[in-house]
GROMACS .gro file of C-alpha atoms in nm:
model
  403
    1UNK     CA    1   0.000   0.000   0.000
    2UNK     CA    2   0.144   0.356  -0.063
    3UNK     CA    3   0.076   0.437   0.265
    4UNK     CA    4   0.176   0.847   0.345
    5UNK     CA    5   0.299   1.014   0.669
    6UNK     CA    6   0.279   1.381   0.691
    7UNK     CA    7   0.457   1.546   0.988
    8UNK     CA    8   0.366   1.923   1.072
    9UNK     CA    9   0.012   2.103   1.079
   10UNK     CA   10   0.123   2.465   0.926
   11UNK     CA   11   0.021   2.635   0.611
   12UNK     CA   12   0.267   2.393   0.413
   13UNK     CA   13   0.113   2.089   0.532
   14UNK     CA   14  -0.240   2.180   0.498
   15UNK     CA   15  -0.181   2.262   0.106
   16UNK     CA   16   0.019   1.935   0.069
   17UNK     CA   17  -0.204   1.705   0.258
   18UNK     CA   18  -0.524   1.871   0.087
   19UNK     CA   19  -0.343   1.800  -0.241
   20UNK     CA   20  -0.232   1.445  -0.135
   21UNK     CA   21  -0.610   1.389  -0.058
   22UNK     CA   22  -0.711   1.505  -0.419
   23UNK     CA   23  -0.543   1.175  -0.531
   24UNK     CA   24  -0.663   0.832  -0.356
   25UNK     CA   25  -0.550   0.707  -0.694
   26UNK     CA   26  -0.153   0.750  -0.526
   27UNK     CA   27  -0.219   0.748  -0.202
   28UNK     CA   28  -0.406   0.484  -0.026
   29UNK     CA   29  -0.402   0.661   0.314
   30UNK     CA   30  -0.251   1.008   0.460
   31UNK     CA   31  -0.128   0.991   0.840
   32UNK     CA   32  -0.106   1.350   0.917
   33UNK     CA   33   0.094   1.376   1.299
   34UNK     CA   34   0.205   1.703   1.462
   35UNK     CA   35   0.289   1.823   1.822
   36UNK     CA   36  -0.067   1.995   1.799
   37UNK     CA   37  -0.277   1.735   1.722
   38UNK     CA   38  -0.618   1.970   1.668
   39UNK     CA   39  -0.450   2.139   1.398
   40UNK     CA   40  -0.387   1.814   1.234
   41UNK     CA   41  -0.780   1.734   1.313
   42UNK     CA   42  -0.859   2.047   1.140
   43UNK     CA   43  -0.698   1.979   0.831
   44UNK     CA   44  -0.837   1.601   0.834
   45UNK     CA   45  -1.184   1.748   0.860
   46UNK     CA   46  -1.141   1.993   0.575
   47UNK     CA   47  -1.029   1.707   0.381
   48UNK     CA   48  -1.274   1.479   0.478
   49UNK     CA   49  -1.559   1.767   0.375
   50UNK     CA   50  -1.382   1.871   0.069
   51UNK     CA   51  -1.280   1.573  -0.078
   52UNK     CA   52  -1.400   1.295   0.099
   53UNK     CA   53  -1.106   1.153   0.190
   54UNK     CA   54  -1.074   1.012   0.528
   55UNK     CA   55  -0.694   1.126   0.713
   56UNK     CA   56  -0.581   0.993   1.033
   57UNK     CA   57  -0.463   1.194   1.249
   58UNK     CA   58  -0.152   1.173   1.579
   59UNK     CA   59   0.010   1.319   1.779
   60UNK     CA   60   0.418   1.323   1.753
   61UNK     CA   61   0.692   1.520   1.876
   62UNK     CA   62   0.914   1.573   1.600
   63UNK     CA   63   1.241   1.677   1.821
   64UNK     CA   64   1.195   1.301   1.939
   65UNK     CA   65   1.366   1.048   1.737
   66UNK     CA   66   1.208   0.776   1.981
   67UNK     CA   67   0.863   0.906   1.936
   68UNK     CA   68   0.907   0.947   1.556
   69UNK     CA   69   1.024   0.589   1.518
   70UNK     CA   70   0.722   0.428   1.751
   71UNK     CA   71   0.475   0.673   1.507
   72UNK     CA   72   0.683   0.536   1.168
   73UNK     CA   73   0.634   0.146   1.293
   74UNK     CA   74   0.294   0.194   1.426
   75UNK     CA   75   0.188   0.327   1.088
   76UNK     CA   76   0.422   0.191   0.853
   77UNK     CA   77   0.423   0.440   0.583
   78UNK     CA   78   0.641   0.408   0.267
   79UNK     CA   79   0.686   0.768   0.210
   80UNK     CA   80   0.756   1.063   0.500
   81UNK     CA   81   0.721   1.376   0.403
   82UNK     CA   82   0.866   1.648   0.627
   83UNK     CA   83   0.637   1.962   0.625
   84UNK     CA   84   0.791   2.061   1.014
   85UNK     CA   85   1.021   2.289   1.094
   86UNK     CA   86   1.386   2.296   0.958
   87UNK     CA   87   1.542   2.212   1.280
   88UNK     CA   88   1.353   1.919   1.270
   89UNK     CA   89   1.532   1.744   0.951
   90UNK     CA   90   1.765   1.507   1.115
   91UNK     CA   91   1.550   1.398   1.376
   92UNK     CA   92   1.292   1.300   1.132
   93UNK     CA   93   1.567   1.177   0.859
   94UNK     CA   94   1.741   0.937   1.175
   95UNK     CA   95   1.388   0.770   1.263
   96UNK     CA   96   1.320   0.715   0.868
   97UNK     CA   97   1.685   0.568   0.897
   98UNK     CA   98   1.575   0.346   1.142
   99UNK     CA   99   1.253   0.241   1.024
  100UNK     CA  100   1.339   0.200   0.640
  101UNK     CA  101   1.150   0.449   0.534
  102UNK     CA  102   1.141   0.710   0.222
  103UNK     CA  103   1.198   1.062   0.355
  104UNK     CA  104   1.104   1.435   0.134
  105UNK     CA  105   1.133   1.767   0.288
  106UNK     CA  106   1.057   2.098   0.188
  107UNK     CA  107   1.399   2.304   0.369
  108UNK     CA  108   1.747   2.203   0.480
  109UNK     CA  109   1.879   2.179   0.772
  110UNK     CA  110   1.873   2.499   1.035
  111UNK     CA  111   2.058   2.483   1.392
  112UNK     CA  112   1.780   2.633   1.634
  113UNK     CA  113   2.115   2.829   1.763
  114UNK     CA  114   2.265   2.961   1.458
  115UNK     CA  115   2.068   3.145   1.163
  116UNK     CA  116   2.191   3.033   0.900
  117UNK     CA  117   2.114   2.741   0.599
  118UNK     CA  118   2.333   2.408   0.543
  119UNK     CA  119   2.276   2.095   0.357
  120UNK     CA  120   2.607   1.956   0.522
  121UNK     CA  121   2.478   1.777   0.837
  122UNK     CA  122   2.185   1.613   0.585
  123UNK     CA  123   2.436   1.550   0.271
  124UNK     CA  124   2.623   1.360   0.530
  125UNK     CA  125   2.385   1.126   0.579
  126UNK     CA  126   2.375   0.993   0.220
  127UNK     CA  127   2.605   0.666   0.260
  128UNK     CA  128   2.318   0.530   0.524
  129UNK     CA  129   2.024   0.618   0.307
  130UNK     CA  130   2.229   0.410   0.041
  131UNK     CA  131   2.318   0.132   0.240
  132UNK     CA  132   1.942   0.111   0.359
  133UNK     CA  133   1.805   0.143   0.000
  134UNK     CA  134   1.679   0.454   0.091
  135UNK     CA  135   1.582   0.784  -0.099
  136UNK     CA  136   1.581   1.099   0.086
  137UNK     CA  137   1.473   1.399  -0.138
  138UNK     CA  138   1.580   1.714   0.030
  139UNK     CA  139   1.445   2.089  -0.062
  140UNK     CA  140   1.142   1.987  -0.249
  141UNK     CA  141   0.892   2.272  -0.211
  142UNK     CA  142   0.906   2.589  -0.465
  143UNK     CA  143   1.236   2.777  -0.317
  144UNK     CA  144   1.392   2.542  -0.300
  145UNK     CA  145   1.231   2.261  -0.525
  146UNK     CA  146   1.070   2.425  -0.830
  147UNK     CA  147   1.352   2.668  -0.896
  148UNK     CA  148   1.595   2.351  -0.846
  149UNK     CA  149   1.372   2.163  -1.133
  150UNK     CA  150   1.328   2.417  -1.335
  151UNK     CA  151   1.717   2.490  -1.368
  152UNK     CA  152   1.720   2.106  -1.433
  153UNK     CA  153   1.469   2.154  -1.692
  154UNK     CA  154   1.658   2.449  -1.856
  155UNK     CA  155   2.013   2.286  -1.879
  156UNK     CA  156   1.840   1.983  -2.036
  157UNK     CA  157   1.667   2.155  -2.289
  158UNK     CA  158   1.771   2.526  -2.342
  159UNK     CA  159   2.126   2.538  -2.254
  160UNK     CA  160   2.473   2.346  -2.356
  161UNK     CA  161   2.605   2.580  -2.114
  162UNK     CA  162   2.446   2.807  -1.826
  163UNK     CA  163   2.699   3.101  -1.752
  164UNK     CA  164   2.422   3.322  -1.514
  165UNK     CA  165   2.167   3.197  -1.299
  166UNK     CA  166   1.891   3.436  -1.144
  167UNK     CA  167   1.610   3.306  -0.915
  168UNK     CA  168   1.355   3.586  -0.853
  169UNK     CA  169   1.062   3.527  -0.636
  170UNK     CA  170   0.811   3.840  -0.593
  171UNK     CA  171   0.482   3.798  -0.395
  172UNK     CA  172   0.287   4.089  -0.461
  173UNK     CA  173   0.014   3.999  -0.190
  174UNK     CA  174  -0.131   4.237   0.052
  175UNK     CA  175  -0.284   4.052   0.367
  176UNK     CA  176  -0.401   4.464   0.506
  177UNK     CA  177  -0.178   4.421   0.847
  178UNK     CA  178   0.138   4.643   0.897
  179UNK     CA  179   0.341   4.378   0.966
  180UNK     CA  180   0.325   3.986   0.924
  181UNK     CA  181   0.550   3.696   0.759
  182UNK     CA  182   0.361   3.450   0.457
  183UNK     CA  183   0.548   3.173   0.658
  184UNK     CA  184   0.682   3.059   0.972
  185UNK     CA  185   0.815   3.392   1.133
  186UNK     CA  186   1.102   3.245   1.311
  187UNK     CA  187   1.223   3.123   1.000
  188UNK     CA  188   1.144   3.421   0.775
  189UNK     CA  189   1.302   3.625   0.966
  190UNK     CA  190   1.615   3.436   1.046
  191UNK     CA  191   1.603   3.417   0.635
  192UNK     CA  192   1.608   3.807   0.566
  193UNK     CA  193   1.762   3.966   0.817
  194UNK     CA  194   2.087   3.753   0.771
  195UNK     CA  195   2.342   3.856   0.532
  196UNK     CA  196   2.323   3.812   0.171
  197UNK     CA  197   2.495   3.578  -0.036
  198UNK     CA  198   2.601   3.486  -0.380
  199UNK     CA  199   2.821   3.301  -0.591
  200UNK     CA  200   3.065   3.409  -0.855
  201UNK     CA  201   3.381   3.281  -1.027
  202UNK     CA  202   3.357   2.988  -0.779
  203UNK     CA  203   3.359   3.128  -0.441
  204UNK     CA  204   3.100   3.284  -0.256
  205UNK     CA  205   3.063   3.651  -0.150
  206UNK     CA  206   2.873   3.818   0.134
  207UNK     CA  207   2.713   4.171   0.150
  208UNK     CA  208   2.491   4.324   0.423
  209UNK     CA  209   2.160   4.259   0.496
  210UNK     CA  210   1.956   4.403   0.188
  211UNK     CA  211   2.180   4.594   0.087
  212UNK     CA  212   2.173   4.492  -0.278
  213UNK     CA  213   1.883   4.594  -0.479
  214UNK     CA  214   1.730   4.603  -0.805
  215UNK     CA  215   1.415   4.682  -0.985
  216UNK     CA  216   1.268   4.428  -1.247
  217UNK     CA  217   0.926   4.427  -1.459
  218UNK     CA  218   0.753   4.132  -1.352
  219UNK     CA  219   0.463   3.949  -1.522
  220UNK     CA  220   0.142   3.827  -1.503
  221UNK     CA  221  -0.016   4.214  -1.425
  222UNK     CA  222   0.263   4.258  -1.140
  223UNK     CA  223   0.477   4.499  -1.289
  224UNK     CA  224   0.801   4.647  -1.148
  225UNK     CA  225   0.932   4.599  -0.818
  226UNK     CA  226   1.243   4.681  -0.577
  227UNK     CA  227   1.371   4.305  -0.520
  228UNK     CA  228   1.678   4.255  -0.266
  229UNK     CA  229   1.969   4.012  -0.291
  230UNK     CA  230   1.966   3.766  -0.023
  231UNK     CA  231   2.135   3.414   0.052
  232UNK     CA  232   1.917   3.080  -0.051
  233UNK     CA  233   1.949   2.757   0.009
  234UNK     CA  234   1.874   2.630  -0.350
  235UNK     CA  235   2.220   2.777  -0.430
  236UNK     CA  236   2.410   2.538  -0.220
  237UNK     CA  237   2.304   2.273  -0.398
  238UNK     CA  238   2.249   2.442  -0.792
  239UNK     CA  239   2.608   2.547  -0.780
  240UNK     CA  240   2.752   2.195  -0.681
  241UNK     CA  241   2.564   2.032  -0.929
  242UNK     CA  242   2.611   2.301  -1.186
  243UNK     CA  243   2.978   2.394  -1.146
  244UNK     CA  244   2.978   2.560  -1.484
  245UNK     CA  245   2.752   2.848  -1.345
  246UNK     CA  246   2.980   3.141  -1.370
  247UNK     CA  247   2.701   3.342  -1.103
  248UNK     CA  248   2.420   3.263  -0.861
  249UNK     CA  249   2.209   3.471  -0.689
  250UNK     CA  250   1.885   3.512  -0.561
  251UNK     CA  251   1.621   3.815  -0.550
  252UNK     CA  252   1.315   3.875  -0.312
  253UNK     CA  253   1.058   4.174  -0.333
  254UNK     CA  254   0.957   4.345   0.002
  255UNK     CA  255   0.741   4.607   0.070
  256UNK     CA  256   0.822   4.920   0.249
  257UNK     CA  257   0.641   4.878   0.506
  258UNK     CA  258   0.795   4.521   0.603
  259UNK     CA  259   1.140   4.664   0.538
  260UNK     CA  260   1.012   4.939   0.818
  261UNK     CA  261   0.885   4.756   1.060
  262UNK     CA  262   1.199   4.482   1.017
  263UNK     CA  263   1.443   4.767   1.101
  264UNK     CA  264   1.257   4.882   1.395
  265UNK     CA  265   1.223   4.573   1.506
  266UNK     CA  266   1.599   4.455   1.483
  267UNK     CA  267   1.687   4.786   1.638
  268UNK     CA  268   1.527   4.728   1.955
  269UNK     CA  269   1.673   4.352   1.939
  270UNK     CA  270   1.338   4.138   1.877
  271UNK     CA  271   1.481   3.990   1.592
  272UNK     CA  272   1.765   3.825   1.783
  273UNK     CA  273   1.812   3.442   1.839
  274UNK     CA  274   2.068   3.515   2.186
  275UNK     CA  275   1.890   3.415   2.498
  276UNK     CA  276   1.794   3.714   2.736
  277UNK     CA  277   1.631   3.684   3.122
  278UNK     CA  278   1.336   3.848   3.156
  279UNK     CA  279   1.185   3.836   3.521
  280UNK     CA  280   1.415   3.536   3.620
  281UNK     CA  281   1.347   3.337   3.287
  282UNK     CA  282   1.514   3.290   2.983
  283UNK     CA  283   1.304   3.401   2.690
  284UNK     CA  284   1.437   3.409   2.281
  285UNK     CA  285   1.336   3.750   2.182
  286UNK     CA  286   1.270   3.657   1.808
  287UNK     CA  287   1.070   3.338   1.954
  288UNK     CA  288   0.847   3.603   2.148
  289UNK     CA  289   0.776   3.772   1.869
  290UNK     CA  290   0.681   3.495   1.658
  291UNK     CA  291   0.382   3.461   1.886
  292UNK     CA  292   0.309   3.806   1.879
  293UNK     CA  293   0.269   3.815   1.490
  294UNK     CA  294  -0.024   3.671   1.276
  295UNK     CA  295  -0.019   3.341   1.209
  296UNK     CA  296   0.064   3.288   0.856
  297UNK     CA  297  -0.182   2.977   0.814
  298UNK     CA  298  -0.452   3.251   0.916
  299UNK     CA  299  -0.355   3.493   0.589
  300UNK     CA  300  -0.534   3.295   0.278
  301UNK     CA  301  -0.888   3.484   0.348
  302UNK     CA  302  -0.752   3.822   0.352
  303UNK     CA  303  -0.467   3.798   0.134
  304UNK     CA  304  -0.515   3.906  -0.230
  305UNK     CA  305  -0.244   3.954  -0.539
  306UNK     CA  306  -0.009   3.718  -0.658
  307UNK     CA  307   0.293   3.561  -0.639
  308UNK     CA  308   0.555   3.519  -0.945
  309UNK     CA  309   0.844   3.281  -0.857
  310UNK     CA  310   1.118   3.164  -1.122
  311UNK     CA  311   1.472   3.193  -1.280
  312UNK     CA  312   1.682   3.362  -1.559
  313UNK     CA  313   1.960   3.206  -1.707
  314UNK     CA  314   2.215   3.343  -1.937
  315UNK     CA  315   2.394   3.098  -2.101
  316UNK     CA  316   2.513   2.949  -2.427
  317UNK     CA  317   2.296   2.728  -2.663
  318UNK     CA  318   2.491   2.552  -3.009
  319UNK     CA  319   2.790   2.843  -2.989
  320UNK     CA  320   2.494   3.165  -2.929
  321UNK     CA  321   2.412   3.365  -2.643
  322UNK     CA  322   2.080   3.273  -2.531
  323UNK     CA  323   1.848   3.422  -2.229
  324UNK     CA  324   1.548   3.225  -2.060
  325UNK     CA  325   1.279   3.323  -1.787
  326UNK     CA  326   1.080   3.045  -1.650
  327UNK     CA  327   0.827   3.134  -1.417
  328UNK     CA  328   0.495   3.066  -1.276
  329UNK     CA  329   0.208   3.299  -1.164
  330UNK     CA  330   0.012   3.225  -0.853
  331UNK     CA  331  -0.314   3.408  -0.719
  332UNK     CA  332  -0.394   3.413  -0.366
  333UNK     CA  333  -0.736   3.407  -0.367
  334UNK     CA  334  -0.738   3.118  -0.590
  335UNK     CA  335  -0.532   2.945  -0.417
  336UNK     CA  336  -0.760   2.970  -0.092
  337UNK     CA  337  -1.083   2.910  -0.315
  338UNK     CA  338  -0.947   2.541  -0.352
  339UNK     CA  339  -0.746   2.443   0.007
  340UNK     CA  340  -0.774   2.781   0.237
  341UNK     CA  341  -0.460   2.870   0.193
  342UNK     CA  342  -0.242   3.165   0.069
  343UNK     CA  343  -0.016   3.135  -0.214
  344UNK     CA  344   0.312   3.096  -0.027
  345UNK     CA  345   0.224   2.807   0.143
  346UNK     CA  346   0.031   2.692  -0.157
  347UNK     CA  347   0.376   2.684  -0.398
  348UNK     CA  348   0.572   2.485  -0.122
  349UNK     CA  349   0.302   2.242  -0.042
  350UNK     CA  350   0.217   2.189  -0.417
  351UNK     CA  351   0.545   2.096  -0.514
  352UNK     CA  352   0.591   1.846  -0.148
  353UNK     CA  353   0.282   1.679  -0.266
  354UNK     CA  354   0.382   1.599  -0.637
  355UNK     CA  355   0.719   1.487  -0.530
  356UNK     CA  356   0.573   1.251  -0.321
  357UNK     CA  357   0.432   1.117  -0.609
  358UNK     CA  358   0.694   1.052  -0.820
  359UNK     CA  359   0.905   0.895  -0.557
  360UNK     CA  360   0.553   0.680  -0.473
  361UNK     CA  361   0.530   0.572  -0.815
  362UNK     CA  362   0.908   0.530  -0.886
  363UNK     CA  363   0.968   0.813  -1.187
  364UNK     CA  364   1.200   0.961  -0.942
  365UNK     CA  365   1.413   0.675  -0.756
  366UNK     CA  366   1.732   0.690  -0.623
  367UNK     CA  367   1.972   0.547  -0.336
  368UNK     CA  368   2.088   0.806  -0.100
  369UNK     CA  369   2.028   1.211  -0.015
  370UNK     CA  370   1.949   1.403  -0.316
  371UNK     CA  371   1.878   1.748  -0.412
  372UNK     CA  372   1.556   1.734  -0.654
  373UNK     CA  373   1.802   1.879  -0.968
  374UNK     CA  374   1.981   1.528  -0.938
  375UNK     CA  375   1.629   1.350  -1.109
  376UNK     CA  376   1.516   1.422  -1.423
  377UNK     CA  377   1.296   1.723  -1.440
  378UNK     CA  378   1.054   1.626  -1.703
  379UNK     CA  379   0.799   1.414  -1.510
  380UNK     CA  380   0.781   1.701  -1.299
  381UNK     CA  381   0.762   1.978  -1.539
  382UNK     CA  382   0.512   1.717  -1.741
  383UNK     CA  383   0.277   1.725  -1.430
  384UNK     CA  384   0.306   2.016  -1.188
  385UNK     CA  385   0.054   2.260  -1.380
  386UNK     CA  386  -0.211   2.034  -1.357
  387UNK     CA  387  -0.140   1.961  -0.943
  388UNK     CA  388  -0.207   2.369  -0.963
  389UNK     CA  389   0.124   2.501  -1.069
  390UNK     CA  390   0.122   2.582  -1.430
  391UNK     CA  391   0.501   2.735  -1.599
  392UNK     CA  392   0.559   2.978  -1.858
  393UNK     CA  393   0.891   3.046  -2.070
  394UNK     CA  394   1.017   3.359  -2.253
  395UNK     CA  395   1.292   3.408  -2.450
  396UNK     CA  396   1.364   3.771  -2.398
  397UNK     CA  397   1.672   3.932  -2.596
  398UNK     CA  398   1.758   4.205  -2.340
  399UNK     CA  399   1.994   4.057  -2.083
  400UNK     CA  400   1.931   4.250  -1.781
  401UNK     CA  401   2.002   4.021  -1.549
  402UNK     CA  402   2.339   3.994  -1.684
  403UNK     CA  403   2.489   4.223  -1.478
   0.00000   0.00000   0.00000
């Protein structure tokens, strides 16, 4: 039976295990566990009302490597996908370990203590995956996953040689608060506020926090926008696979007002991940906050605009320059019309749910820990409009991402 276990209960999971539940034809059951088992309940019932699909639901702590492997052998899933937190990976990737089990996630690796991304501690683990006869597919939501495919899907058919690589993700949503993050605070905050990185000539550079900015025309009705340079995780992995890339980097729109409110808030020190005592206790001021802000799973009704999310490459194709954009549009409302969800959890839980089904159904197979650019991208590419996704290409002759 192609049985699935979904751990977490955020916005993420509640796209993916809505979308899961919109094929019995893959998945014979959905286990959906969390530390808050109501939320999980929640998401069963929508399910169950939606699409008549029946999801059991348990409770797990995912920091527990004893409780994750009595949940994996007491369900006995053939697939776990990893819709938790990013602290959370090796935990859950040592219980699949020992349980012989499949693993997906959606975000590598993050130390609670230290804000920053690494695929080291999970690449690690690849010679026990392959002993086991394991696959664990790491980084398989939109940023990273979809970007990751689609520069798969570009080298394969657009390219003999990619010299730039650009991923650009805009979301052009307004949810009407001042201030709140389309995901996990904690985490999106960690993400901007850290210092930016790219990759050139073959080692990587840093700059300040947003301090790197340009304006590009986006699609779909968007039109221009300020985007900032920031450090990724997709580029870890892009530029190891893809040593010929002369330059990585990646772009992300903000608003003023969340640039604002961001400064203010690192000024006074909320954004910090240090420990400070506060009436005899030790609280994490950027922890605080998270529960002071709006809960991203609570955005989809309010939230309106869209998202665009791709790459540009500049590269060389039978001995001429050649420039690509490939892209995809995503409305919010739309996107909360079919699972009650915004669009930023939508394009990571999307993407979670169709990899699970190529790794189900063995068009993406492997033996180890692999980035989603190591399998071939066209089942993907063949599939992921109609899971709610579609792409679009362009060929422009301008190259100004070039420089």
């Amino acid at each position: 039976m192609n049985r699935l276990l979904i751990i977490g209960a955020g916005g993420v999971s509640r796209v993916a295990t809505l979308k899961c539940a919109q094929h019995p034809e893959v998945f014979d059951e959905i286990i959906l566990a969390s530390r808050t088992k109501s939320k999980c309940d929640a998401i069963a019932a929508d399910a169950k009302k939606w699409f008549s699909q029946t999801i059991q639901t348990a409770y797990v702590d995912a920091d527990q490597v004893d409780e994750l492997v009595a949940l994996i052998k007491k369900v006995q899933p053939h697939l776990v996908v990893n819709v938790a937190l990013p602290y959370q990976d090796l935990t859950i990737m040592e219980a699949c370990l020992q349980t012989g089990v499949h693993y997906l996630d959606t975000a590598n690796y993050e130390h609670p203590d230290e804000a920053r991304f690494c695929y080291a501690p999970q690449w690690a683990l690849h010679e026990r995956f392959q002993k086991a006869g394991l696959t664990a597919l790491l980084g398989c939501g939109f940023d990273p996953g979809v970007t990751n495919v689609y520069t798969a899907y570009a080298r394969k058919h657009h390219f003999d040689r990619m010299d730039y690589v650009d991923i650009i993700d805009c979301n052009a949503g307004d949810h009407g608060y001042p201030f709140a993050t389309n995901f996990n605070p904690e985490i999106n905050i960690r993400e901007v506020s850290a210092k930016g990185r790219y990759y050139e000539a073959g080692h990587w550079h840093e700059t300040a926090p947003l301090s790197i900015k340009k304006v590009f025309d986006f699609p779909g009705e968007i039109g221009s926008k300020e985007m900032y340079l920031l450090y990724h995780e997709e580029m870890e992995s892009l530029v190891k696979h893809y040593p010929e890339v002369q330059r990585m980097r990646f772009w992300m729109t903000f608003g003023q007002s969340y640039l604002t409110h961001l400064k203010v808030l690192e000024n006074v020190g909320m954004t910090s991940i240090e420990p400070v005592l506060y009436e005899g206790q030790e609280i994490i001021p950027l922890q605080f906050l998270k529960h002071l802000l709006p809960d991203p799973a609570s955005l989809g009704a309010r939230t309106v605009g869209k998202t665009c999310i791709g790459i540009w490459v500049n590269g060389e194709k039978n001995g001429d320059e050649k420039n690509y954009y490939l892209y995809n549009i995503c409305d919010h409302q739309a996107c909360f019309q079919e699972v009650g969800a915004q669009a930023v959890s939508y394009t990571t839980g999307v993407p979670a749910a169709l990899g699970a089904k190529l790794l189900t159904s063995g068009q993406w197979s492997g033996q180890g820990v692999f980035n989603v650019e190591q399998f071939d991208p066209d089942p993907f590419m063949n599939e992921i409009g109609s899971w709610g996704l579609p792409w679009q290409e362009t060929f422009p002759q301008n190259f100004i991402m070039k420089d």
